[in-house]
Amino acid sequence: MAISVKIMPKPIIADFFMHGLSYALQYSAYTNGNRRMNQLAQCLSGLALEEGYNGTHLSGVGVFKASESRQREPLCYSQGIFVVAQGAKRVYLEQKVYEYNPENYLVLTLPIPAECETRVAPGEPLLSLLIDIDLSLLHPLVRLFDEYNQTSDASEGGIESRSLYVCPVSEVFSATVLRLAQCLHSPLQSAALGRGLIQELLFLILCSEQAEPLFALARHNTSLARLERALKYMHEHYDQNLDVERLASLANMSPSTFHRNFRQMTASSPIQYLKKLRLSRARELLQDQGLRVKQAAAMVGYESPTQFSRSYDHFWCLKRKTGGVPCQKHS
């Protein structure tokens, strides 16, 4: 009995081969990236000796550890880059949800009060690397991108609505983060290599498609950069009397333009933002340092302890459903 064999056309064979090769390359990249994140988790576990925020030998870089899952809670997120090696986090800002985990990192171009949820598997604490955005490293990089015409054509309006975003962890990104974490174990390596590795990470982030807000932060004439100056002033002087006119002048905006841009980027009005900032700081003073109500009220800018108590109780009663316990440094 004769057996007939049907030969597939060459284009189909080539197409099948290319699809298979593409899948193999993607799987290899995923496997390598997953292995590096496992290595990163092991590396960070040796740096996270305590629950919460742990400083390192490199200024502006820390490691965060959480051994238990937490429901949604209000937090004052600081400006920076957040890379999770193990576990997962969700940030809730108005109606939007941003999830970051070993596959996605978070970039925050402005400090923002938001709500956060932590998810931890049994026996596997959340471990993340926190990197402050160093403008002294970012500015020269952006100038180089401009010099080589490698900047984004995104509109200013698109930039304004993205004071935070998540970005996929690439293979080269995970490799650089791992090298940074490894150097943190040594004071010498941190001093010799640390800033160079942070600059490399910033370069990789600027190369991503989502990097428009980071470019905007480094340019003096964007709304985001001007607003960042006002927010920095608020975080340094939240215990003083601050008015919108003064903050608007720091951002070189009219009060109405400042108010509109502020709400668009932080999801709060300037007054609401200042109140959240003050009450979050007060919670730290009361819980972590054991200060009395009168002392905490004065330190965060309240002249009347009675007014402070009313604001404090009202704010945290509203947040109690989400388990509101803010912290100063987190992931």
Rosetta silent file (secondary structure, phi, psi, omega in degrees, C-alpha in Angstrom):
SEQUENCE: MAISVKIMPKPIIADFFMHGLSYALQYSAYTNGNRRMNQLAQCLSGLALEEGYNGTHLSGVGVFKASESRQREPLCYSQGIFVVAQGAKRVYLEQKVYEYNPENYLVLTLPIPAECETRVAPGEPLLSLLIDIDLSLLHPLVRLFDEYNQTSDASEGGIESRSLYVCPVSEVFSATVLRLAQCLHSPLQSAALGRGLIQELLFLILCSEQAEPLFALARHNTSLARLERALKYMHEHYDQNLDVERLASLANMSPSTFHRNFRQMTASSPIQYLKKLRLSRARELLQDQGLRVKQAAAMVGYESPTQFSRSYDHFWCLKRKTGGVPCQKHS
SCORE:     score description
SCORE:     0.000 S_00000001
   1 L     0.000  126.340 -177.931    0.000    0.000    0.000 S_00000001
   2 L   -78.823  139.939  178.791    1.439    3.281   -1.076 S_00000001
   3 L  -109.622  124.080  179.356    1.704    6.044    1.508 S_00000001
   4 L   -96.140  136.680  179.392    1.297    9.580    0.284 S_00000001
   5 L  -114.942  125.389 -179.674    3.080   12.350    2.065 S_00000001
   6 L   -91.786  117.865 -179.151    1.775   15.875    1.767 S_00000001
   7 L   -86.424  126.799  178.589    4.599   18.379    1.647 S_00000001
   8 L   -72.561  140.004  176.760    3.811   21.721    3.266 S_00000001
   9 L   -57.913  147.979 -177.928    4.572   24.742    1.085 S_00000001
  10 H   -57.116  -41.490  178.885    7.855   26.470    1.937 S_00000001
  11 H   -59.954  -37.542 -179.886    6.195   29.744    3.040 S_00000001
  12 H   -68.648  -41.641  177.857    4.059   27.820    5.537 S_00000001
  13 H   -60.696  -44.848 -179.838    7.103   25.901    6.821 S_00000001
  14 H   -62.680  -42.338 -179.237    9.026   29.160    7.197 S_00000001
  15 H   -64.543  -42.279  179.118    6.107   30.824    8.948 S_00000001
  16 H   -62.330  -42.593 -179.471    5.710   27.866   11.317 S_00000001
  17 H   -64.178  -43.194 -177.462    9.441   27.902   12.078 S_00000001
  18 H   -67.000  -38.319  177.348    9.488   31.658   12.755 S_00000001
  19 H   -63.558  -41.874  179.404    6.476   31.425   15.076 S_00000001
  20 H   -65.504  -40.905  178.660    8.172   28.605   16.954 S_00000001
  21 H   -65.056  -41.894  178.869   11.437   30.537   17.170 S_00000001
  22 H   -61.684  -43.455  178.896    9.628   33.654   18.391 S_00000001
  23 H   -63.514  -41.473 -179.392    7.841   31.663   21.100 S_00000001
  24 H   -63.056  -41.371  179.213   11.117   30.030   22.155 S_00000001
  25 H   -66.305  -41.139  178.575   12.836   33.411   22.423 S_00000001
  26 H   -64.416  -42.514  179.976    9.941   34.868   24.413 S_00000001
  27 H   -64.764  -39.950  179.050    9.902   31.873   26.738 S_00000001
  28 H   -63.444  -43.406  179.122   13.664   32.108   27.201 S_00000001
  29 H   -63.531  -41.793  179.174   13.421   35.817   28.041 S_00000001
  30 H   -63.623  -43.134 -179.145   10.580   35.133   30.499 S_00000001
  31 H   -64.017  -44.192  178.939   12.518   32.307   32.141 S_00000001
  32 H   -63.504  -42.945  179.318   15.664   34.424   32.455 S_00000001
  33 H   -64.215  -41.561  179.013   13.682   37.356   33.823 S_00000001
  34 H   -64.456  -40.222  178.770   11.847   35.151   36.316 S_00000001
  35 H   -63.803  -41.130 -179.945   15.137   33.616   37.466 S_00000001
  36 H   -65.848  -38.617  179.268   16.657   37.062   37.976 S_00000001
  37 H   -67.598  -33.586  173.641   13.669   38.236   40.023 S_00000001
  38 H   -64.598  -41.291  176.851   14.038   35.140   42.216 S_00000001
  39 H   -65.037  -38.054  178.893   17.713   36.017   42.649 S_00000001
  40 H   -63.865  -41.931  178.651   16.712   39.609   43.409 S_00000001
  41 H   -61.013  -43.078  178.233   14.300   38.415   46.116 S_00000001
  42 H   -63.595  -39.757 -179.160   17.077   36.343   47.718 S_00000001
  43 H   -67.077  -42.957 -178.393   19.439   39.312   47.533 S_00000001
  44 H   -70.371  -30.200 -179.692   16.913   41.733   49.065 S_00000001
  45 H   -62.401  -30.134  177.510   16.034   39.320   51.864 S_00000001
  46 L   -76.910  -14.495  178.635   19.591   39.708   53.153 S_00000001
  47 L   -99.261  -23.662 -178.368   19.161   43.498   53.196 S_00000001
  48 L   -93.834   80.631 -177.054   15.655   43.597   54.725 S_00000001
  49 L   -79.728  -20.956 -178.341   16.469   42.667   58.305 S_00000001
  50 L  -127.567  160.691  173.477   13.371   44.380   59.723 S_00000001
  51 L   -66.241  147.249  179.573    9.738   44.828   58.760 S_00000001
  52 E    84.610 -149.020 -173.480    9.044   47.997   56.824 S_00000001
  53 E   -82.932  133.258  176.985   11.687   50.265   55.366 S_00000001
  54 E  -122.639  123.718  176.471   15.374   49.324   55.604 S_00000001
  55 E   -72.867  165.639  179.710   18.101   51.774   54.617 S_00000001
  56 L  -130.022 -178.167  177.729   21.166   50.690   52.649 S_00000001
  57 L   -70.831  -11.948 -176.566   24.756   51.838   52.132 S_00000001
  58 L  -108.430  119.833 -179.967   23.543   53.917   49.167 S_00000001
  59 L   -59.825  135.247  179.248   21.717   57.162   49.895 S_00000001
  60 L    86.474    2.693  179.866   18.270   57.301   48.325 S_00000001
  61 E  -127.664  130.181  179.441   17.954   53.517   47.994 S_00000001
  62 E  -141.762  170.501  179.438   16.114   51.284   50.452 S_00000001
  63 E  -123.516  132.985 -179.914   14.514   47.867   50.780 S_00000001
  64 E  -111.986  138.587  179.827   10.956   47.322   51.990 S_00000001
  65 E  -130.346  134.750  174.754    9.674   44.147   53.631 S_00000001
  66 E  -139.010  119.098 -175.561    6.105   43.142   54.535 S_00000001
  67 L   -89.491  -10.781 -178.649    5.409   39.662   55.881 S_00000001
  68 L  -128.998  148.751  174.839    1.615   39.974   55.909 S_00000001
  69 L   -70.162  151.526  178.194   -0.990   41.008   53.373 S_00000001
  70 E  -135.059  141.528  175.065   -2.797   44.282   54.041 S_00000001
  71 E   -72.864  177.050 -179.246   -6.107   45.605   52.819 S_00000001
  72 E   -55.812  131.320 -179.510   -6.440   49.000   51.162 S_00000001
  73 E  -144.853  146.597  179.367   -4.890   51.702   53.335 S_00000001
  74 E   -74.062  136.161 -179.097   -4.061   55.395   52.837 S_00000001
  75 E  -141.627  150.238  170.924   -0.384   56.132   52.285 S_00000001
  76 E   -96.172   98.899 -179.735    1.731   59.113   51.306 S_00000001
  77 E   -73.067  133.478  176.719    3.704   57.731   48.381 S_00000001
  78 L   -88.592  160.973  177.763    7.087   59.332   47.896 S_00000001
  79 L   -68.706  131.308  178.770    8.588   60.212   44.522 S_00000001
  80 E   164.198 -170.904  179.420   10.646   57.324   43.156 S_00000001
  81 E  -115.562  130.958 -173.951   10.984   53.977   41.389 S_00000001
  82 E  -122.777  115.332 -177.639    9.515   50.883   43.048 S_00000001
  83 E  -116.002  117.780 -179.295   10.659   47.415   41.970 S_00000001
  84 E   -95.869  124.461  177.234    8.947   44.397   43.558 S_00000001
  85 E   -93.158  -27.106 -176.208   10.950   41.166   43.599 S_00000001
  86 E  -153.299  133.882 -176.147    8.380   39.115   45.536 S_00000001
  87 L    95.007 -168.043 -178.649    4.714   39.764   46.324 S_00000001
  88 E  -155.942  152.962  178.652    2.449   42.388   44.757 S_00000001
  89 E  -132.662  149.544  172.156    1.061   45.864   45.405 S_00000001
  90 E  -128.209  133.524  176.008   -1.938   47.793   44.124 S_00000001
  91 E  -109.574  129.834  178.797   -2.270   51.579   44.173 S_00000001
  92 E  -110.352  118.549  178.304   -5.754   53.093   44.032 S_00000001
  93 E  -131.824  108.833 -171.797   -5.954   56.695   42.838 S_00000001
  94 L    55.520 -120.787 -177.379   -9.474   57.926   42.190 S_00000001
  95 L   -97.558    5.197 -176.565  -10.998   55.358   39.790 S_00000001
  96 E  -103.907  147.483  178.992   -7.685   53.986   38.507 S_00000001
  97 E  -123.523  129.965  178.414   -5.777   50.955   39.784 S_00000001
  98 E  -119.744  119.472  179.947   -2.036   50.464   39.262 S_00000001
  99 E  -108.957  131.826  174.847   -0.571   47.039   40.049 S_00000001
 100 E  -130.113  142.406 -168.875    3.155   46.419   40.361 S_00000001
 101 E  -159.849 -170.269  179.622    4.797   43.070   40.972 S_00000001
 102 L   -60.002  -13.047 -179.882    7.822   41.105   39.689 S_00000001
 103 L  -100.856  -14.488 -178.498    6.567   41.695   36.138 S_00000001
 104 E  -141.235  135.498  175.980    5.865   45.447   36.395 S_00000001
 105 E  -107.590  158.881 -176.780    7.630   48.270   38.212 S_00000001
 106 E  -107.947  137.086  173.968    6.102   51.554   39.384 S_00000001
 107 E  -119.667  126.257  179.930    7.400   55.048   38.599 S_00000001
 108 E  -119.923  110.194 -177.848    6.117   57.972   40.674 S_00000001
 109 L   -84.846  -15.243  177.609    7.173   61.388   39.391 S_00000001
 110 L  -134.589  147.763  172.172    5.344   63.237   42.188 S_00000001
 111 L   -71.114  129.696 -172.368    4.696   62.397   45.853 S_00000001
 112 E  -137.210  130.856  168.637    1.016   61.459   46.063 S_00000001
 113 E   -73.854  124.563 -177.962   -1.401   60.484   48.852 S_00000001
 114 E  -145.535 -173.138  174.423   -3.144   57.363   47.626 S_00000001
 115 E  -117.956  143.090 -172.252   -4.490   54.040   48.874 S_00000001
 116 E  -133.014  145.377  176.360   -2.479   50.839   48.676 S_00000001
 117 E  -123.606  135.553 -178.953   -3.141   47.111   48.970 S_00000001
 118 E  -114.042  131.388  178.407   -0.411   44.554   49.737 S_00000001
 119 E  -121.063  124.075 -175.944   -0.616   40.896   48.703 S_00000001
 120 L  -131.029  134.784  174.999    1.770   38.366   50.231 S_00000001
 121 E   -82.892  149.750 -179.738    1.928   34.578   49.849 S_00000001
 122 L   -56.354  128.967  178.571    2.429   32.499   53.031 S_00000001
 123 L    76.871    2.531 -179.921    6.118   32.258   53.869 S_00000001
 124 E  -129.812   85.624 -177.087    7.086   34.644   51.068 S_00000001
 125 L   -62.672  151.727  173.723    7.213   38.240   52.342 S_00000001
 126 E   -66.910  130.424  178.750    6.863   41.142   49.976 S_00000001
 127 E  -130.632  125.989 -179.012   10.327   42.414   49.081 S_00000001
 128 E  -142.767  155.167  178.777   10.865   45.528   47.023 S_00000001
 129 E  -105.735  128.379 -179.492   13.612   47.964   46.114 S_00000001
 130 E  -110.872  124.530 -176.136   12.884   51.689   46.516 S_00000001
 131 E  -126.854  116.753  175.773   14.965   54.139   44.493 S_00000001
 132 L   -65.477  146.902  176.243   14.609   57.908   44.818 S_00000001
 133 L   -81.686  109.655 -178.401   14.624   59.832   41.546 S_00000001
 134 L   -88.528  105.314 -177.217   17.936   61.691   41.570 S_00000001
 135 H   -65.488  -25.533  177.853   17.460   64.776   39.387 S_00000001
 136 H   -68.091  -21.903  174.442   21.227   65.343   39.261 S_00000001
 137 H   -93.300  -32.967 -177.097   21.438   62.046   37.332 S_00000001
 138 H   -71.820  -42.268 -176.169   18.213   62.488   35.373 S_00000001
 139 H   -57.448  -50.518  179.842   18.921   65.954   33.944 S_00000001
 140 H   -64.534  -30.976  177.397   22.124   65.066   32.018 S_00000001
 141 H   -65.776  -44.749  179.805   20.472   61.924   30.639 S_00000001
 142 H   -64.654  -37.088  176.166   17.512   63.890   29.286 S_00000001
 143 H   -61.668  -38.104  176.941   19.907   66.410   27.738 S_00000001
 144 H   -65.845  -41.856  177.189   21.626   63.519   25.939 S_00000001
 145 H   -60.528  -39.951  177.539   18.293   62.211   24.673 S_00000001
 146 H   -65.266  -42.127 -178.178   17.535   65.707   23.357 S_00000001
 147 H   -62.458  -36.390 -178.715   20.969   65.962   21.755 S_00000001
 148 L   -98.312   14.360  176.880   20.472   62.666   19.920 S_00000001
 149 L    53.680   44.967 -179.541   16.814   63.403   19.061 S_00000001
 150 L  -112.563   23.828 -177.640   15.569   60.434   21.045 S_00000001
 151 L   -90.142  163.930 -177.908   12.820   62.236   22.969 S_00000001
 152 L   -81.516  151.881  176.369    9.117   61.489   22.935 S_00000001
 153 L   -97.630   13.917 -177.919    6.604   63.449   20.853 S_00000001
 154 L   -62.393  146.513 -178.640    3.885   63.030   23.485 S_00000001
 155 L   -77.249  158.953  178.623    1.759   66.083   24.145 S_00000001
 156 H   -61.633  -36.084  179.551    1.876   68.049   27.382 S_00000001
 157 H   -61.494  -39.052  178.620   -1.747   67.108   28.067 S_00000001
 158 H   -67.498  -35.046  179.412   -0.874   63.424   27.989 S_00000001
 159 H   -66.163  -42.631 -173.172    2.011   64.002   30.358 S_00000001
 160 H   -59.855  -31.622 -174.623   -0.084   65.883   32.897 S_00000001
 161 L   -86.220    5.574 -175.206   -2.444   62.984   33.521 S_00000001
 162 L  -131.766   72.016  174.997    0.341   60.529   34.366 S_00000001
 163 L   -79.371  -10.170  171.554    2.166   61.455   37.537 S_00000001
 164 E  -146.107  151.419  178.558    2.544   57.716   38.134 S_00000001
 165 E  -160.298  160.833  174.800    2.634   54.704   35.828 S_00000001
 166 E  -110.949  150.560 -176.296    3.655   51.055   35.680 S_00000001
 167 E  -138.787  140.061  179.701    6.046   49.621   33.110 S_00000001
 168 E   -61.728  142.573  176.833    6.896   45.992   32.181 S_00000001
 169 L   -81.202  114.585  178.053   10.145   44.625   33.611 S_00000001
 170 L   -85.493  168.680 -179.444   12.427   43.801   30.679 S_00000001
 171 H   -63.837  -42.374 -178.709   15.247   41.280   30.795 S_00000001
 172 H   -70.665  -33.898  177.936   17.927   43.982   30.714 S_00000001
 173 H   -64.468  -47.094 -179.631   16.098   45.993   33.390 S_00000001
 174 H   -63.161  -34.172  178.808   15.918   43.021   35.771 S_00000001
 175 H   -66.883  -40.075  179.641   19.619   42.322   35.189 S_00000001
 176 H   -69.146  -41.600  178.307   20.555   45.916   36.095 S_00000001
 177 H   -61.353  -40.833  179.258   18.337   45.929   39.190 S_00000001
 178 H   -62.555  -43.001  178.634   19.966   42.678   40.334 S_00000001
 179 H   -63.932  -37.399  177.147   23.460   44.171   39.946 S_00000001
 180 H   -64.113  -45.760 -179.757   22.361   47.224   41.941 S_00000001
 181 H   -62.985  -38.468 -179.921   20.944   45.056   44.740 S_00000001
 182 H   -65.691  -37.791 -178.550   24.104   42.963   44.855 S_00000001
 183 H   -71.838  -19.759 -178.768   26.349   46.013   45.233 S_00000001
 184 L   -68.874  -15.481  178.876   24.242   47.231   48.191 S_00000001
 185 L   -75.477  -14.357 -176.609   25.732   44.473   50.355 S_00000001
 186 L  -122.297  125.581  175.859   29.120   46.203   50.220 S_00000001
 187 H   -58.708  -38.871 -179.391   29.839   49.782   51.364 S_00000001
 188 H   -66.101  -49.089 -179.926   32.731   49.960   48.904 S_00000001
 189 H   -64.611  -35.868  177.912   30.719   48.695   45.925 S_00000001
 190 H   -61.409  -44.148 -179.578   27.808   50.972   46.853 S_00000001
 191 H   -69.731  -37.188 -174.901   30.116   53.987   46.838 S_00000001
 192 H   -82.889  -37.898 -170.825   31.966   52.958   43.662 S_00000001
 193 H  -114.269  -18.602 -169.829   29.137   51.536   41.527 S_00000001
 194 H   -56.048  -55.434 -177.219   25.844   52.624   43.062 S_00000001
 195 H   -64.280  -33.605  176.998   25.203   55.946   41.314 S_00000001
 196 H   -64.951  -38.887  179.023   26.341   54.518   37.988 S_00000001
 197 H   -71.518  -35.618  175.332   23.833   51.674   38.265 S_00000001
 198 H   -64.742  -41.091  176.992   21.043   54.079   39.220 S_00000001
 199 H   -62.696  -37.440  177.106   21.927   56.165   36.166 S_00000001
 200 H   -64.695  -40.885  177.706   21.764   53.006   34.047 S_00000001
 201 H   -63.462  -44.419  178.341   18.305   52.231   35.429 S_00000001
 202 H   -60.370  -39.291  177.096   17.117   55.764   34.686 S_00000001
 203 H   -60.596  -45.474 -179.721   18.430   55.407   31.136 S_00000001
 204 H   -63.961  -37.775  178.550   16.492   52.161   30.651 S_00000001
 205 H   -67.406  -39.696  178.169   13.308   53.758   32.007 S_00000001
 206 H   -65.304  -24.982  178.721   13.732   56.730   29.664 S_00000001
 207 L   -78.449  -12.470 -177.256   13.999   54.262   26.765 S_00000001
 208 L   -77.845  160.350 -178.201   10.558   52.805   27.559 S_00000001
 209 L   -70.302  -20.515 -175.893    7.397   53.870   25.749 S_00000001
 210 L   -94.145   11.024 -166.540    5.810   55.109   28.996 S_00000001
 211 L   -82.716    2.965 -176.729    8.643   57.486   29.945 S_00000001
 212 H   -52.824  -42.154  179.878    7.004   60.823   28.992 S_00000001
 213 H   -62.709  -32.715  179.477    6.354   61.840   32.637 S_00000001
 214 H   -70.077  -38.038  174.159   10.014   61.307   33.526 S_00000001
 215 H   -62.441  -41.759 -178.812   11.085   63.529   30.613 S_00000001
 216 H   -64.314  -36.548  179.612    8.574   66.139   31.795 S_00000001
 217 H   -63.305  -33.779 -175.365    9.977   66.041   35.328 S_00000001
 218 H   -85.343   -8.304 -178.524   13.481   66.859   34.056 S_00000001
 219 L  -103.758  132.674 -171.940   12.378   69.816   31.926 S_00000001
 220 L   -72.152  -21.681 -172.188   11.897   73.148   33.665 S_00000001
 221 L   -97.007    5.885 -179.986    9.108   74.430   31.427 S_00000001
 222 L   -91.122  155.889  178.541    6.581   71.594   31.872 S_00000001
 223 H   -62.456  -37.559 -178.520    3.606   71.742   34.205 S_00000001
 224 H   -64.652  -44.330 -179.663    4.766   68.583   35.961 S_00000001
 225 H   -65.760  -40.583  179.405    8.223   69.980   36.736 S_00000001
 226 H   -67.961  -37.815  178.235    6.799   73.282   37.981 S_00000001
 227 H   -67.980  -34.321  179.312    4.251   71.490   40.138 S_00000001
 228 H   -60.191  -35.588  178.121    7.000   69.274   41.572 S_00000001
 229 H   -64.332  -40.463  178.851    8.706   72.373   42.985 S_00000001
 230 H   -68.251  -39.868  179.407    5.530   73.363   44.825 S_00000001
 231 H   -66.599  -39.206  177.147    4.997   69.835   46.159 S_00000001
 232 H   -60.967  -41.210  178.342    8.570   69.658   47.393 S_00000001
 233 H   -64.165  -39.846  178.653    8.005   72.924   49.248 S_00000001
 234 H   -62.450  -41.184 -178.498    4.802   71.534   50.796 S_00000001
 235 H   -71.248  -25.033  179.163    6.601   68.430   52.064 S_00000001
 236 H   -88.795  -22.058 -174.507    9.362   70.558   53.593 S_00000001
 237 L  -130.889   30.877 -177.083    7.049   73.183   55.149 S_00000001
 238 L   -64.601  -17.275 -179.682    3.775   71.360   55.832 S_00000001
 239 L   -86.114    1.558 -179.719    3.873   72.579   59.452 S_00000001
 240 L  -106.933  168.783  175.754    3.623   76.222   58.316 S_00000001
 241 L   -74.884  115.607 -178.672    0.734   78.320   57.031 S_00000001
 242 L  -118.499  132.263  176.438    0.598   77.674   53.282 S_00000001
 243 L  -117.852  158.647 -175.325   -1.795   79.380   50.884 S_00000001
 244 H   -62.551  -36.051 -179.206   -2.595   78.540   47.277 S_00000001
 245 H   -61.439  -43.223  179.209   -1.272   81.882   46.000 S_00000001
 246 H   -64.493  -45.320 -179.681    2.169   81.210   47.487 S_00000001
 247 H   -65.670  -38.653  179.327    2.282   77.656   46.117 S_00000001
 248 H   -64.175  -37.709  179.205    1.065   78.817   42.697 S_00000001
 249 H   -66.648  -34.294  176.576    3.849   81.404   42.531 S_00000001
 250 H   -64.332  -33.365  179.009    6.422   78.680   43.263 S_00000001
 251 L   -88.354    0.610 -178.908    5.035   76.766   40.277 S_00000001
 252 L    56.504   46.255  178.848    4.966   79.949   38.167 S_00000001
 253 L  -132.038  158.464  169.565    1.226   79.492   37.549 S_00000001
 254 L   -72.238  155.278 -179.880   -1.900   81.499   38.204 S_00000001
 255 H   -54.478  -40.241 -178.572   -3.923   80.192   41.194 S_00000001
 256 H   -68.642  -41.801  178.484   -6.666   78.816   38.928 S_00000001
 257 H   -67.231  -40.999  178.080   -4.181   77.040   36.613 S_00000001
 258 H   -61.022  -45.997 -178.952   -2.247   75.719   39.603 S_00000001
 259 H   -61.215  -43.231 -178.565   -5.408   74.369   41.228 S_00000001
 260 H   -65.705  -47.130  179.583   -6.500   72.640   37.997 S_00000001
 261 H   -66.127  -37.905 -179.588   -3.105   71.057   37.320 S_00000001
 262 H   -60.937  -49.551 -179.715   -2.681   70.071   40.955 S_00000001
 263 H   -64.729  -37.617 -178.396   -5.976   68.172   41.065 S_00000001
 264 H   -64.601  -35.688 -175.040   -5.313   66.543   37.692 S_00000001
 265 H   -93.323  -25.529 -176.383   -1.940   65.149   38.785 S_00000001
 266 H  -114.067   -8.031 -177.903   -2.560   64.315   42.442 S_00000001
 267 L    64.760   21.173  177.153   -6.335   63.618   42.502 S_00000001
 268 L  -143.763  154.587  170.268   -6.621   66.136   45.380 S_00000001
 269 L   -76.867  162.593  178.394   -6.995   69.869   45.754 S_00000001
 270 H   -56.242  -39.928 -179.580   -3.993   71.672   47.328 S_00000001
 271 H   -68.171  -42.820  177.857   -5.870   72.064   50.628 S_00000001
 272 H   -63.155  -41.565  179.807   -6.936   68.391   50.665 S_00000001
 273 H   -60.886  -46.928 -179.273   -3.389   67.309   49.830 S_00000001
 274 H   -62.735  -39.154  179.084   -1.930   69.397   52.667 S_00000001
 275 H   -64.956  -45.470  178.265   -4.484   67.992   55.109 S_00000001
 276 H   -61.314  -41.205 -179.504   -3.702   64.395   54.122 S_00000001
 277 H   -64.009  -46.590 -179.376    0.020   65.101   54.418 S_00000001
 278 H   -63.304  -45.337 -176.739   -0.309   66.664   57.865 S_00000001
 279 H   -71.160  -30.876  175.104   -2.563   63.940   59.252 S_00000001
 280 H   -67.257  -43.072  177.239   -0.349   61.188   57.869 S_00000001
 281 H   -64.250  -38.751  179.085    2.689   62.756   59.531 S_00000001
 282 H   -63.820  -38.057  178.664    0.689   63.133   62.756 S_00000001
 283 H   -61.427  -39.763  178.088   -0.207   59.447   62.695 S_00000001
 284 H   -64.081  -42.707 -179.262    3.491   58.604   62.528 S_00000001
 285 H   -65.098  -39.372 -178.197    4.280   60.892   65.462 S_00000001
 286 H   -73.729  -41.912 -174.454    1.482   59.447   67.589 S_00000001
 287 H   -87.768  -46.077 -173.447    2.034   55.777   66.782 S_00000001
 288 L   -83.396  -35.572 -176.240    5.742   55.471   66.056 S_00000001
 289 L  -106.406   -8.021  175.506    7.160   58.087   68.433 S_00000001
 290 L    69.066   27.070  179.246    4.464   58.039   71.115 S_00000001
 291 L   -72.191  158.587  174.530    3.959   61.808   71.186 S_00000001
 292 L   -78.475  160.115 -177.200    0.959   63.391   72.886 S_00000001
 293 H   -57.842  -43.543 -178.689   -1.867   64.820   70.801 S_00000001
 294 H   -62.394  -40.376  179.357   -0.943   68.406   71.674 S_00000001
 295 H   -66.877  -46.911 -179.541    2.668   67.857   70.652 S_00000001
 296 H   -62.034  -41.037  179.986    1.765   66.123   67.363 S_00000001
 297 H   -59.601  -46.264 -179.288   -0.766   68.843   66.515 S_00000001
 298 H   -65.686  -37.302 -175.940    1.818   71.605   66.932 S_00000001
 299 H   -71.628  -24.002  179.886    4.467   69.728   64.950 S_00000001
 300 L  -103.044    6.681  171.441    2.236   69.279   61.876 S_00000001
 301 L   103.646    9.825  177.362    0.948   72.862   61.823 S_00000001
 302 L   -94.232  125.467  178.403   -2.277   72.867   63.856 S_00000001
 303 L   -78.021  -30.296 -177.624   -2.571   75.788   66.291 S_00000001
 304 L  -110.167  117.428  175.434   -5.561   74.267   68.085 S_00000001
 305 H   -59.277  -32.579  179.430   -5.303   70.706   69.506 S_00000001
 306 H   -66.188  -45.426  177.763   -9.111   70.567   69.540 S_00000001
 307 H   -63.027  -40.554  177.546   -9.325   71.368   65.836 S_00000001
 308 H   -60.314  -45.575 -178.629   -6.582   68.837   65.162 S_00000001
 309 H   -61.749  -40.721  178.581   -8.443   66.119   67.106 S_00000001
 310 H   -64.458  -46.597 -179.664  -11.651   66.767   65.162 S_00000001
 311 H   -64.028  -42.355 -177.893   -9.839   66.667   61.809 S_00000001
 312 H   -63.935  -49.186 -178.908   -7.818   63.616   62.806 S_00000001
 313 H   -64.276  -41.341 -179.435  -10.796   61.610   64.069 S_00000001
 314 H   -65.193  -44.305 -177.779  -12.939   62.555   61.076 S_00000001
 315 H   -63.219  -47.310 -175.424  -10.219   61.703   58.551 S_00000001
 316 H   -79.537  -20.701  171.203   -9.349   58.323   60.033 S_00000001
 317 H   -66.952  -38.159  177.595  -12.964   57.361   60.653 S_00000001
 318 H   -67.529  -31.928 -176.323  -13.507   57.790   56.922 S_00000001
 319 H   -90.794   -9.094 -171.453  -10.420   55.691   56.196 S_00000001
 320 H   -61.617  -29.491  179.325  -11.026   52.998   58.806 S_00000001
 321 H   -63.157  -24.367 -179.825  -12.891   50.805   56.331 S_00000001
 322 H  -100.107    6.370 -179.949   -9.665   50.475   54.361 S_00000001
 323 L    71.859   41.755 -168.860   -7.502   49.849   57.436 S_00000001
 324 L   -61.900  101.581  174.233   -5.867   53.267   57.186 S_00000001
 325 L  -134.879   95.803 -177.886   -2.377   53.147   58.631 S_00000001
 326 L   -76.366  161.420  174.829    0.040   55.342   56.679 S_00000001
 327 L  -141.877  158.849 -173.928    3.779   55.066   56.788 S_00000001
 328 L   -78.977  -43.188  179.319    6.572   57.356   55.699 S_00000001
 329 L  -121.748  128.266 -175.191    8.630   54.875   53.707 S_00000001
 330 L  -154.217 -175.272 -179.797    6.979   51.970   51.961 S_00000001
 331 L  -111.286    0.000    0.000    6.929   50.093   48.698 S_00000001
